[in-house]
mmCIF file of C-alpha atoms in Angstrom:
data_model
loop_
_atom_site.group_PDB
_atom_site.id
_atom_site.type_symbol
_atom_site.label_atom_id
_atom_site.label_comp_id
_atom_site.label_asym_id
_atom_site.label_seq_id
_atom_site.Cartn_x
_atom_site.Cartn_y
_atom_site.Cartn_z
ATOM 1 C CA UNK R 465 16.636 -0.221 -1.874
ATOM 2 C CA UNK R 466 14.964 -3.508 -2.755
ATOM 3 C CA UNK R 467 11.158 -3.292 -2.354
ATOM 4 C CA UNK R 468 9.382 -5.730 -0.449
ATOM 5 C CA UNK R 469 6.197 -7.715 -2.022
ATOM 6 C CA UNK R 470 2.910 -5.740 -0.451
ATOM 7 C CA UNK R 471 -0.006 -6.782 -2.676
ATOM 8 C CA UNK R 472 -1.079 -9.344 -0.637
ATOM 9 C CA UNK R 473 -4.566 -11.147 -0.652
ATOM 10 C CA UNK R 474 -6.848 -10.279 2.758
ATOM 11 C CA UNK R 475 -6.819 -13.490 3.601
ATOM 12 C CA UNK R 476 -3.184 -13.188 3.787
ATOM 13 C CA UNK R 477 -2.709 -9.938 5.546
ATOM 14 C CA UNK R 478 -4.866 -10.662 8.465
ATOM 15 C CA UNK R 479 -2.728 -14.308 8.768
ATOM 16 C CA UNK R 480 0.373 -12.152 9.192
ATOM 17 C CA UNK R 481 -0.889 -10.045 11.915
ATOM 18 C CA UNK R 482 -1.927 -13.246 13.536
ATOM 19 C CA UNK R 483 1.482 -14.745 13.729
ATOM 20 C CA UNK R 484 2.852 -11.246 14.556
ATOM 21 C CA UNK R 485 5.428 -10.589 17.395
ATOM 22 C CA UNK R 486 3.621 -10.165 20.239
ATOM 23 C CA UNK R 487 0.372 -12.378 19.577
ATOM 24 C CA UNK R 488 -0.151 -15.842 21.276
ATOM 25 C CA UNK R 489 0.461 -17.996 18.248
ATOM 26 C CA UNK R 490 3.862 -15.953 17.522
ATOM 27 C CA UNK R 491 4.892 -17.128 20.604
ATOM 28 C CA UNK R 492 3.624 -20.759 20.400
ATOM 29 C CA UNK R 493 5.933 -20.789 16.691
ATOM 30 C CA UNK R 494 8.671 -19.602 18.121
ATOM 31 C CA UNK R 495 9.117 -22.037 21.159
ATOM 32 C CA UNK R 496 8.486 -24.913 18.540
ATOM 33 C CA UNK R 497 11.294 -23.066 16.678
ATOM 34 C CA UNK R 498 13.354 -23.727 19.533
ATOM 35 C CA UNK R 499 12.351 -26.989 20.599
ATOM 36 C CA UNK R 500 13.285 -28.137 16.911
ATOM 37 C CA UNK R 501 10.889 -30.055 16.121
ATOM 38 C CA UNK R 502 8.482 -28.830 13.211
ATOM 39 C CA UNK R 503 4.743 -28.288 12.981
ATOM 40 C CA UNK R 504 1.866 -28.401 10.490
ATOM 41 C CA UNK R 505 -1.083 -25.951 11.973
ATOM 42 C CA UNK R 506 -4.451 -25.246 9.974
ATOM 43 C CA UNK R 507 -6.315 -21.903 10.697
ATOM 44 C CA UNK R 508 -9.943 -23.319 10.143
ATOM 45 C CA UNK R 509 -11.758 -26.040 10.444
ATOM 46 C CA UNK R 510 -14.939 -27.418 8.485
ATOM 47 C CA UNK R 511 -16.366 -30.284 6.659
ATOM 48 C CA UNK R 512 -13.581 -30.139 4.073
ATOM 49 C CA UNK R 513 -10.916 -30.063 6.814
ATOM 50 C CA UNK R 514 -13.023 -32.905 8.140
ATOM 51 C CA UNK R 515 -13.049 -34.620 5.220
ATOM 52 C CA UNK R 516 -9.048 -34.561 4.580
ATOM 53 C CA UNK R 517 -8.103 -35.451 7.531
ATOM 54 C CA UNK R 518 -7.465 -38.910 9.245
ATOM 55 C CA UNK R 519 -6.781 -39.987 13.000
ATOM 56 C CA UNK R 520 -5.472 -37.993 15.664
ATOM 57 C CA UNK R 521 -8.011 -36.752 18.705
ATOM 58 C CA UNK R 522 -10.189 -33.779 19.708
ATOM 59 C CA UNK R 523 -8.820 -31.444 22.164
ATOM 60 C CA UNK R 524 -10.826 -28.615 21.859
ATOM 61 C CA UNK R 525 -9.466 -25.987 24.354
ATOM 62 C CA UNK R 526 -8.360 -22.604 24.531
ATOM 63 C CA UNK R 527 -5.553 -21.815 22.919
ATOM 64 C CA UNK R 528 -2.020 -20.703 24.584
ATOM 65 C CA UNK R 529 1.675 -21.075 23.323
ATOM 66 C CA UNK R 530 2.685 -23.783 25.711
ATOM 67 C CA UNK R 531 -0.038 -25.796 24.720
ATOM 68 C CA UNK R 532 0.620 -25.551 20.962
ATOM 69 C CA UNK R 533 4.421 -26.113 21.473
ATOM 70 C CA UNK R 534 3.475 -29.570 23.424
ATOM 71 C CA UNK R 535 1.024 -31.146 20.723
ATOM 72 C CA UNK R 536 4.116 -29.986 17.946
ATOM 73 C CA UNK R 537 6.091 -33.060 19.335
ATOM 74 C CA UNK R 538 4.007 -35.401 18.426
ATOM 75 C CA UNK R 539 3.538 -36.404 14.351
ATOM 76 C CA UNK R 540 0.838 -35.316 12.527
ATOM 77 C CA UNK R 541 -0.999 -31.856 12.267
ATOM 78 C CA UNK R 542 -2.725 -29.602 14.416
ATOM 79 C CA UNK R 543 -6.077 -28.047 13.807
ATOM 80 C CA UNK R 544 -6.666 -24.835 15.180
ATOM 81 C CA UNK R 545 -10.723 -22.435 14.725
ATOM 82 C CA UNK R 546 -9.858 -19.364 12.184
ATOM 83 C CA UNK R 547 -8.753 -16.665 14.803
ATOM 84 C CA UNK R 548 -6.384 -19.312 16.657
ATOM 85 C CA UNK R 549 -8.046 -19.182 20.507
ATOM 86 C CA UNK R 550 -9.160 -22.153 20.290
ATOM 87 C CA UNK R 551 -7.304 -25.526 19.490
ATOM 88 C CA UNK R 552 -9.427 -28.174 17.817
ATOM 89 C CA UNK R 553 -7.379 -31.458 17.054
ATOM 90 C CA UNK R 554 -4.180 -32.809 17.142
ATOM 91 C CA UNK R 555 -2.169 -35.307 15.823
ATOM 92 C CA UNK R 556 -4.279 -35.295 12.442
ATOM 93 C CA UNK R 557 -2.802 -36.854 9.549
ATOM 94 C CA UNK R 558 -3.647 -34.685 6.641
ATOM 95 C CA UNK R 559 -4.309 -36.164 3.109
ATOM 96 C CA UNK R 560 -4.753 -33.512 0.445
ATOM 97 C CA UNK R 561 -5.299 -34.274 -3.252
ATOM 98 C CA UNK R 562 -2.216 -35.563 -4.454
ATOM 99 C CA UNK R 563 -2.599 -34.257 -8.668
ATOM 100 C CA UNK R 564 -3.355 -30.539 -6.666
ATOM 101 C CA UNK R 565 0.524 -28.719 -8.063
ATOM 102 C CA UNK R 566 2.562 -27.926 -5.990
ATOM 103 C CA UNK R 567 6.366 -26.253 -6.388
ATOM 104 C CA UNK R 568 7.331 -27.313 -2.734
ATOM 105 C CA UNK R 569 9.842 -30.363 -2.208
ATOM 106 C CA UNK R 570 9.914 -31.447 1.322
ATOM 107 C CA UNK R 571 6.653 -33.710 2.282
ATOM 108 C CA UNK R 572 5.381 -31.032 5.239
ATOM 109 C CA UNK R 573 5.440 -28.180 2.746
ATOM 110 C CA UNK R 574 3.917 -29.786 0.066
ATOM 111 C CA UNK R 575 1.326 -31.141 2.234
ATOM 112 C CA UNK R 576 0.504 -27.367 3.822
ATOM 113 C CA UNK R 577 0.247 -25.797 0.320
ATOM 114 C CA UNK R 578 -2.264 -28.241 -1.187
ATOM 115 C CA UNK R 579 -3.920 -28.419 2.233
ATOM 116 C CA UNK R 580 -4.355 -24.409 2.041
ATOM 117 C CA UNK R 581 -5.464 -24.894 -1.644
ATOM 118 C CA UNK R 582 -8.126 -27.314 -0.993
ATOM 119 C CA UNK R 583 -9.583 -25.538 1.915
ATOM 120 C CA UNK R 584 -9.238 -22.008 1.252
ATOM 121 C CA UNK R 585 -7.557 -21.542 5.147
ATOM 122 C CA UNK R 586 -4.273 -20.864 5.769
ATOM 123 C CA UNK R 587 -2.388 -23.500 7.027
ATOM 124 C CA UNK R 588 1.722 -22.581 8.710
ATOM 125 C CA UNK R 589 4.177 -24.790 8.399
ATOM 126 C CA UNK R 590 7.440 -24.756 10.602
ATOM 127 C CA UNK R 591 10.353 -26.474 9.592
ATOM 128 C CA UNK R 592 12.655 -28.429 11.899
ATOM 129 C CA UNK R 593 15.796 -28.931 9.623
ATOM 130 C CA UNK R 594 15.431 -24.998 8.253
ATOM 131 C CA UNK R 595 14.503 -23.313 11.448
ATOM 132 C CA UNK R 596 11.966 -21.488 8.819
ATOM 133 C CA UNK R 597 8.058 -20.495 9.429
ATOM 134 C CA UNK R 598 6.196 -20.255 6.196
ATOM 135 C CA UNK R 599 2.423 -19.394 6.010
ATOM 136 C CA UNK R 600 0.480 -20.914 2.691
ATOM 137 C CA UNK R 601 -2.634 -18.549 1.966
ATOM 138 C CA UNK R 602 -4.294 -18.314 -1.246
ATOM 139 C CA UNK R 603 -1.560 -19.796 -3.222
ATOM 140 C CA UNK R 604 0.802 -17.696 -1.962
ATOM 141 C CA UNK R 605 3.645 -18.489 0.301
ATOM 142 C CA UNK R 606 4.928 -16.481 3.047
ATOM 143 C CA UNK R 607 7.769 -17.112 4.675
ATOM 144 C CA UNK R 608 8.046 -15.039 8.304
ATOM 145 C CA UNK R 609 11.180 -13.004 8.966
ATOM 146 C CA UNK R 610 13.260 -12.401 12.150
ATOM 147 C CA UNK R 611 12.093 -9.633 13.882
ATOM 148 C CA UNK R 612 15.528 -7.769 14.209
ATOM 149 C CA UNK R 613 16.012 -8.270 10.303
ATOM 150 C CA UNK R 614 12.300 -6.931 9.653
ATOM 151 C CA UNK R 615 13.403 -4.158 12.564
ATOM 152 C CA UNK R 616 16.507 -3.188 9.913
ATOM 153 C CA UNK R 617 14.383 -2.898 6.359
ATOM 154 C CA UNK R 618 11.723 -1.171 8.658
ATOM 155 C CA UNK R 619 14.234 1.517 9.176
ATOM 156 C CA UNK R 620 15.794 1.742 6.012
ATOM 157 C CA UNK R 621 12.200 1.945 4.488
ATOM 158 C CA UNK R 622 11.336 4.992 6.838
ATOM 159 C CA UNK R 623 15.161 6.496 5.511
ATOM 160 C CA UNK R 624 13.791 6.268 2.110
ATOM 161 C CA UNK R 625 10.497 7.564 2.669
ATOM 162 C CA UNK R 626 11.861 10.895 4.351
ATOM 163 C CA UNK R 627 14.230 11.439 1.472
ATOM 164 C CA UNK R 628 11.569 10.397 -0.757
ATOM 165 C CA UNK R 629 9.134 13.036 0.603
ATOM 166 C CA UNK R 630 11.514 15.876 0.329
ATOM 167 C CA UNK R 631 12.083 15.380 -3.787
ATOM 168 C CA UNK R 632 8.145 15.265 -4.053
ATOM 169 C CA UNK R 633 8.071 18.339 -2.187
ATOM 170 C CA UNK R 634 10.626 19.730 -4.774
ATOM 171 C CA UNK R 635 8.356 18.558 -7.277
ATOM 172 C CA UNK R 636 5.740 19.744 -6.753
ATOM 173 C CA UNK R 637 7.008 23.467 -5.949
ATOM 174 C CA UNK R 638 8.502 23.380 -9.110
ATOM 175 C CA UNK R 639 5.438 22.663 -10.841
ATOM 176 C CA UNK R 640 3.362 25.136 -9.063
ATOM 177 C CA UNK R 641 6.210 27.469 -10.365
ATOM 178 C CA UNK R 642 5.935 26.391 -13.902
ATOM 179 C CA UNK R 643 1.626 26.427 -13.853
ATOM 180 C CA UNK R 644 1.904 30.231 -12.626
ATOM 181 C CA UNK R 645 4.082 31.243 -15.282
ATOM 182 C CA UNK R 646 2.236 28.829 -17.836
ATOM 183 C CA UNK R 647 5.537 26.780 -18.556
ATOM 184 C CA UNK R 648 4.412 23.124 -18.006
ATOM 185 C CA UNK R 649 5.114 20.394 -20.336
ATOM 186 C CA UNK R 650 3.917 16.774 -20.211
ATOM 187 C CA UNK R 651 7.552 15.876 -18.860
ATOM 188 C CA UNK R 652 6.992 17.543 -15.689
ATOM 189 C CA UNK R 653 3.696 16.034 -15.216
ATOM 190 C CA UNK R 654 4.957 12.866 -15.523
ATOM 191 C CA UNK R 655 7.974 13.346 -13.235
ATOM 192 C CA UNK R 656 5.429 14.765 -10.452
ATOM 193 C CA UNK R 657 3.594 10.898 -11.279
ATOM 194 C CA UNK R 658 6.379 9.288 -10.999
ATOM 195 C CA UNK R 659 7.172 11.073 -7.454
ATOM 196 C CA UNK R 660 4.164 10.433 -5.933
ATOM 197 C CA UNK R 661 3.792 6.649 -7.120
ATOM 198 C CA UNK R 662 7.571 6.244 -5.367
ATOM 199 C CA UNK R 663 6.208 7.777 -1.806
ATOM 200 C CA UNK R 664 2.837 5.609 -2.543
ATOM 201 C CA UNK R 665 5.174 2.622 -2.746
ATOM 202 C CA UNK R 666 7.117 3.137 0.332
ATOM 203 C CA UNK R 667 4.565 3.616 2.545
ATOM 204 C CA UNK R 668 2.838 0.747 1.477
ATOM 205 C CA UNK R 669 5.926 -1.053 2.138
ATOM 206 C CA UNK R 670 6.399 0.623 5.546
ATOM 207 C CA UNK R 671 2.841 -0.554 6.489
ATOM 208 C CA UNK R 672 3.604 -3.831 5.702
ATOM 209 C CA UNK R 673 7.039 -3.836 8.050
ATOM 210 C CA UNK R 674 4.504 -2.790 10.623
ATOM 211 C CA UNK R 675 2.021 -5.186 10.215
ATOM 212 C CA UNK R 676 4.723 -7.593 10.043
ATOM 213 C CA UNK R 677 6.517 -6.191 13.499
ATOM 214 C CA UNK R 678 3.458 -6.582 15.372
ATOM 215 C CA UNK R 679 4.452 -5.043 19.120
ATOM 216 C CA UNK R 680 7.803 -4.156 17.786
ATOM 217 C CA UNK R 681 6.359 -1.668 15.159
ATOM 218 C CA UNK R 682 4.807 0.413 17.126
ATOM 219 C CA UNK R 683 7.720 3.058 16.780
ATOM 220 C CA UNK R 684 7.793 2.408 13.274
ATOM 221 C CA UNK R 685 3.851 3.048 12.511
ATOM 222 C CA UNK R 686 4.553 6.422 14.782
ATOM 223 C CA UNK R 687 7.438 7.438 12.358
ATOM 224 C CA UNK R 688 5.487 6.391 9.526
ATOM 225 C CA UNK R 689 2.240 8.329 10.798
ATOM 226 C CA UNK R 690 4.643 11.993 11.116
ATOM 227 C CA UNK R 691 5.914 11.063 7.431
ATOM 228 C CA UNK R 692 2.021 10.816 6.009
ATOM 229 C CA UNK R 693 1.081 14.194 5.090
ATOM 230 C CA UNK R 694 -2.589 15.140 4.915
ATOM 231 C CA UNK R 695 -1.436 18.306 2.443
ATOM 232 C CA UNK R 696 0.489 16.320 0.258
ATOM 233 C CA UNK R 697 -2.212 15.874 -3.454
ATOM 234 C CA UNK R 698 -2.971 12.553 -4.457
ATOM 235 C CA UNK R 699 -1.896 11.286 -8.516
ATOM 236 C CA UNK R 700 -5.370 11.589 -8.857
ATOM 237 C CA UNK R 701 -5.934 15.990 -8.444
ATOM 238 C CA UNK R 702 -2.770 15.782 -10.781
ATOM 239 C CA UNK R 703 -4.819 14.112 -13.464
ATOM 240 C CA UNK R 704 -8.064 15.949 -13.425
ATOM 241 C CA UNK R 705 -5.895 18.882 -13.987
ATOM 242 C CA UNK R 706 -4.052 17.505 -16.870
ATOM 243 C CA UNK R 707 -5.135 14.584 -18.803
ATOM 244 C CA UNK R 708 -7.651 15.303 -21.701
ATOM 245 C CA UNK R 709 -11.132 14.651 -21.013
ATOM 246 C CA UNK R 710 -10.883 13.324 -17.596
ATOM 247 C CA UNK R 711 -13.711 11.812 -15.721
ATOM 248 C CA UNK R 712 -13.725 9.119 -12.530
ATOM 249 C CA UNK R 713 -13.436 6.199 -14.910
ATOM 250 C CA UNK R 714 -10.526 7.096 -16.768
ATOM 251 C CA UNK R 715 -8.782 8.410 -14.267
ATOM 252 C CA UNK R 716 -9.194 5.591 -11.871
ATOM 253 C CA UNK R 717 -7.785 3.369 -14.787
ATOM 254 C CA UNK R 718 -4.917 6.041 -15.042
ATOM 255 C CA UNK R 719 -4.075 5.370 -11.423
ATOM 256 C CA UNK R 720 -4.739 1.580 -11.479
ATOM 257 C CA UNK R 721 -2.055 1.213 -14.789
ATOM 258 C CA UNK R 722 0.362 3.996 -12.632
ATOM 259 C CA UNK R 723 0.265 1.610 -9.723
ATOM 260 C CA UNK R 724 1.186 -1.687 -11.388
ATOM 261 C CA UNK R 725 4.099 -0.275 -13.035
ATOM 262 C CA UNK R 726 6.549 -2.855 -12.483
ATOM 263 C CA UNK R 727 10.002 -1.017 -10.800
ATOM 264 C CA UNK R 728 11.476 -0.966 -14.732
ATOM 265 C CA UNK R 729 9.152 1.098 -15.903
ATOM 266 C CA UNK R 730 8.128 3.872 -13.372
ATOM 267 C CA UNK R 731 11.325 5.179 -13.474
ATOM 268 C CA UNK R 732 10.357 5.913 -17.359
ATOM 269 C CA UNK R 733 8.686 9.240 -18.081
ATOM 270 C CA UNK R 734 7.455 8.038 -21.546
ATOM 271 C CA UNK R 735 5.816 5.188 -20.377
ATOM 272 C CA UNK R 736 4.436 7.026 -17.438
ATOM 273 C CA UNK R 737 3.045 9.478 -19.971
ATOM 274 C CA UNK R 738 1.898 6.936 -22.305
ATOM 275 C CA UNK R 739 -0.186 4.726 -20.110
ATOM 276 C CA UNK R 740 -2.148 7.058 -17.625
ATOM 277 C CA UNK R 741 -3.548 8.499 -21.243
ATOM 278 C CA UNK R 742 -0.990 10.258 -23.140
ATOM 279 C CA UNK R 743 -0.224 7.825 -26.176
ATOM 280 C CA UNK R 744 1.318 9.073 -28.976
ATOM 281 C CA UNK R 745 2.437 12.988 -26.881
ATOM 282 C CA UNK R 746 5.730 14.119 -26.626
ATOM 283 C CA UNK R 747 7.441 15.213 -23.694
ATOM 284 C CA UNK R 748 8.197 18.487 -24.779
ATOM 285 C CA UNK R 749 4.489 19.018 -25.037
ATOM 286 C CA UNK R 750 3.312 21.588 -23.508
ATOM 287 C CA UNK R 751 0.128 21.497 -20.930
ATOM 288 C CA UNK R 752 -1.948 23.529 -19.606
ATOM 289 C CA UNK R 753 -3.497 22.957 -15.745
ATOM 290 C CA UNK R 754 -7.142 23.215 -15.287
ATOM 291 C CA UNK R 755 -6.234 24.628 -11.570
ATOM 292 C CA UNK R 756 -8.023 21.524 -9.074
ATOM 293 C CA UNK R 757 -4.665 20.912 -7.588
ATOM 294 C CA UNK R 758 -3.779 25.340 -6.655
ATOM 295 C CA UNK R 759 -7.756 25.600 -5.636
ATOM 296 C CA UNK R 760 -7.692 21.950 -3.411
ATOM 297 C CA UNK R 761 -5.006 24.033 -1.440
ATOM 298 C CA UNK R 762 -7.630 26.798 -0.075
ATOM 299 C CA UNK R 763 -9.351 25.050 2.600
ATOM 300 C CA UNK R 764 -12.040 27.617 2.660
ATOM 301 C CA UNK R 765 -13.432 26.525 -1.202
ATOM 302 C CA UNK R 766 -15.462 23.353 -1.395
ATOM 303 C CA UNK R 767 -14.921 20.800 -3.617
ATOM 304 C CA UNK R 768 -17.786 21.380 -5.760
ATOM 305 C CA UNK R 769 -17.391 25.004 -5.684
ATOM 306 C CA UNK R 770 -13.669 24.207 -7.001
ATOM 307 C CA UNK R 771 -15.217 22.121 -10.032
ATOM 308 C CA UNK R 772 -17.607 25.016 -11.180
ATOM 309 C CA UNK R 773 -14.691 27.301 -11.046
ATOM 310 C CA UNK R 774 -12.555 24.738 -13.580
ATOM 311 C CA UNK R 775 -15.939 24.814 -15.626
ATOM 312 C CA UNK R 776 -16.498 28.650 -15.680
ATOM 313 C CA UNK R 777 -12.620 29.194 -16.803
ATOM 314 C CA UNK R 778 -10.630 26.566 -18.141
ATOM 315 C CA UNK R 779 -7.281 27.037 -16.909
ATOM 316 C CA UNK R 780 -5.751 27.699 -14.145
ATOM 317 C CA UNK R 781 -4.081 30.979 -16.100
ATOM 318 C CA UNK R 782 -8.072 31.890 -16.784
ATOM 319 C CA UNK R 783 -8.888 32.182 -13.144
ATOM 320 C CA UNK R 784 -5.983 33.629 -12.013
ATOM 321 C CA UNK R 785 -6.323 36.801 -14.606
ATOM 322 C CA UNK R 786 -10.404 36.332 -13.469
ATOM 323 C CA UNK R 787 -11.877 39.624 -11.653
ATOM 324 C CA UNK R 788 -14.162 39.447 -8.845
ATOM 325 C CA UNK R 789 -17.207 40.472 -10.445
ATOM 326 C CA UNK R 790 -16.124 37.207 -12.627
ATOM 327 C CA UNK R 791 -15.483 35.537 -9.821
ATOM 328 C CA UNK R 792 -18.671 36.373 -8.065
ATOM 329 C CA UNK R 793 -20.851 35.221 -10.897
ATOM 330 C CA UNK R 794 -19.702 31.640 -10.476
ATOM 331 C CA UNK R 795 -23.066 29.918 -8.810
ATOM 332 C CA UNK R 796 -21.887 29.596 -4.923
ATOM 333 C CA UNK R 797 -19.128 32.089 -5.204
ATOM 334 C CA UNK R 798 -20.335 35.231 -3.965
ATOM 335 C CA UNK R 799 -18.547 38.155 -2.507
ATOM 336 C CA UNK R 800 -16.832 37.248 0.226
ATOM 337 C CA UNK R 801 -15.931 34.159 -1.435
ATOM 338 C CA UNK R 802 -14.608 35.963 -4.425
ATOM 339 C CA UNK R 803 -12.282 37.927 -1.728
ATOM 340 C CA UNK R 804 -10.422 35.003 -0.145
ATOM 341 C CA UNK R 805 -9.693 33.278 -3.642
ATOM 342 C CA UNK R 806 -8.561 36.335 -4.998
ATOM 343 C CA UNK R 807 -6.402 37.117 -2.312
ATOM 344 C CA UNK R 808 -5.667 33.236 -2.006
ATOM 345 C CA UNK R 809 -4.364 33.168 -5.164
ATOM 346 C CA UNK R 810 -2.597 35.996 -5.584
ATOM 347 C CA UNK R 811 -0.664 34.974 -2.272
ATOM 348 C CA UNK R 812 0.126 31.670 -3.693
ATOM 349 C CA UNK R 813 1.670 32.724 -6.636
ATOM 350 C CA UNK R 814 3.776 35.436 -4.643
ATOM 351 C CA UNK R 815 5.065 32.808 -2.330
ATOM 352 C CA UNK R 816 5.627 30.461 -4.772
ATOM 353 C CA UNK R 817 7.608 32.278 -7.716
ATOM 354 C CA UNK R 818 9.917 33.625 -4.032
ATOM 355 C CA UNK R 819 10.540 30.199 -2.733
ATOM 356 C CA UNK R 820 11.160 28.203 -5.870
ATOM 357 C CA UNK R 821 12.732 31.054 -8.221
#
């Protein structure tokens, strides 16, 4: 399915949960939508708003849909505070640097993205002729979708995710498989990546149809709540097991360079491979897990207690062929301790080779 853009500015994000369905100023766009007859609003005002604008009159009262459909019919802009409760001025005719660029054509839209340039607050413009709502924030323009459209995608998007889901979960019992019998190559690895970066990617997306649905999403965010798995590993577990001489700063560049993998590219295991920090391997190599991700997955060993075990041993292969006196003389370990991750994994690697095999 085609992915929807997500990596929007803050700015941005809360400005589209401000016009969401459901909200006051939703409303207020949507009757001026109707009434055909066009708007120029600014989020913010302050001594550069001030400054850029020219005539019109001070209002100064609370904010209500109505209200802000009523001033749209007259020329000129309307000045609302940051959080739009509270309308300011109306009638204001805007004059923003005219050498500030500008890709738009039409004189409203041009005007509301060097406005929103100059000022740093969003300003929404709604066009008469298009019947179109677009938000200028940061550079960026937004242009606001009909709900029952956004309703569709939203759907699709959860569709994906579930099927999504189930091949990471395929994944990723095939690799356990293939670290208990010491079979993993750097191809696997990088197919587990590429997995988990495609769920990443969807929900993001999914979060952003909610955000976007306002009221109407709230069935959506409930679906997309079931479909977030607390048990499901991060990329990141998957690199401290694997990539050579990890630490927090390489791995968080590992991650960064996974997630801006352009839609091309992730579904590439060589380039996967090559830029979370295996230049130059093969994927045919073969790798051998340290064991953070099979030890994250026994609730009753702490984190830190999981990192001396990866120090004492190695490899996962290490600790599982590790005794308990071995186990015991791990600093924190101790006897009963020893027990459950014997046991522990000894049951994971029956129920694993059974399942998967």
């Amino acid at each position: 399915m085609e992915h929807v853009q997500t990596d929007y500015s803050e700015l941005l994000l809360k400005t589209i949960a401000r016009i969401a369905p459901g909200t006051e100023l939703r409303e207020g766009l949507e009757r001026i939508l109707r009434g055909r007859t066009g708007a120029l609003i600014v989020l913010g005002s302050d001594r550069t708003v001030a400054a850029l604008s020219s005539g019109g009159f001070d209002i100064d009262t609370e904010f209500s849909a109505t209200r802000l459909r009523e001033l749209a019919k007259m020329d000129g802009a309307i000045i609302c505070d940051r959080d739009a409760t509270r309308l300011l001025k109306a009638a204001v005719q805007l004059m923003p640097d005219p050498f500030i660029e500008t890709n738009e054509s039409g004189t409203r839209h041009r005007t509301a993205e060097r406005i929103a340039i100059q000022t740093g607050f969003p300003v929404i413009s709604v066009s008469a002729s298009m019947s179109v709502i677009s938000v200028y924030v940061d550079g960026t323009r937004y242009t606001v979708q009909d709900t029952q459209y956004l309703m569709s995608r939203a759907n699709q998007a959860i569709q994906t995710l579930e099927s999504y889901k189930k091949r990471l979960r395929k994944v990723l019992g095939t690799l356990s498989t293939l670290e208990i019998e010491s079979h993993v190559t750097l191809g696997d690895v990088a197919a587990t990546l590429q997995r988990m970066e495609m769920v990443r990617r969807i929900i993001s997306e999914v979060s952003h149809y909610v955000l976007e649905l306002g009221v109407h999403g709230r069935l959506v965010a409930l679906q997309l709540e079931e479909l977030r798995s607390p048990d499901m590993p991060g990329s990141e577990i998957i690199l401290f097991d694997y990539l050579p001489n990890p630490n927090p700063r390489n791995i968080g560049d590992a991650v960064e360079a996974l997630e801006n993998l352009d839609d091309m590219n992730i579904v590439d295991l060589k380039v996967i491979a090559q830029v979370v920090g295996f230049e130059g391997y093969d994927l045919d190599t073969p790798l051998q897990p340290r064991g953070y991700r099979l030890l994250d997955g026994i609730q009753s060993i702490p984190h830190i207690i999981s990192s001396r075990l990866v120090e004492r041993f190695g490899t996962l292969q290490a600790l599982m062929a590790a005794t308990l006196e071995d186990l015991r003389a791990v600093e924190g370990v101790g006897g009963n301790r020893a027990r459950t991750l014997r046991e522990s994994l000894s049951r994971m690697a029956e129920s694993t080779l059974e399942k998967y095999l």
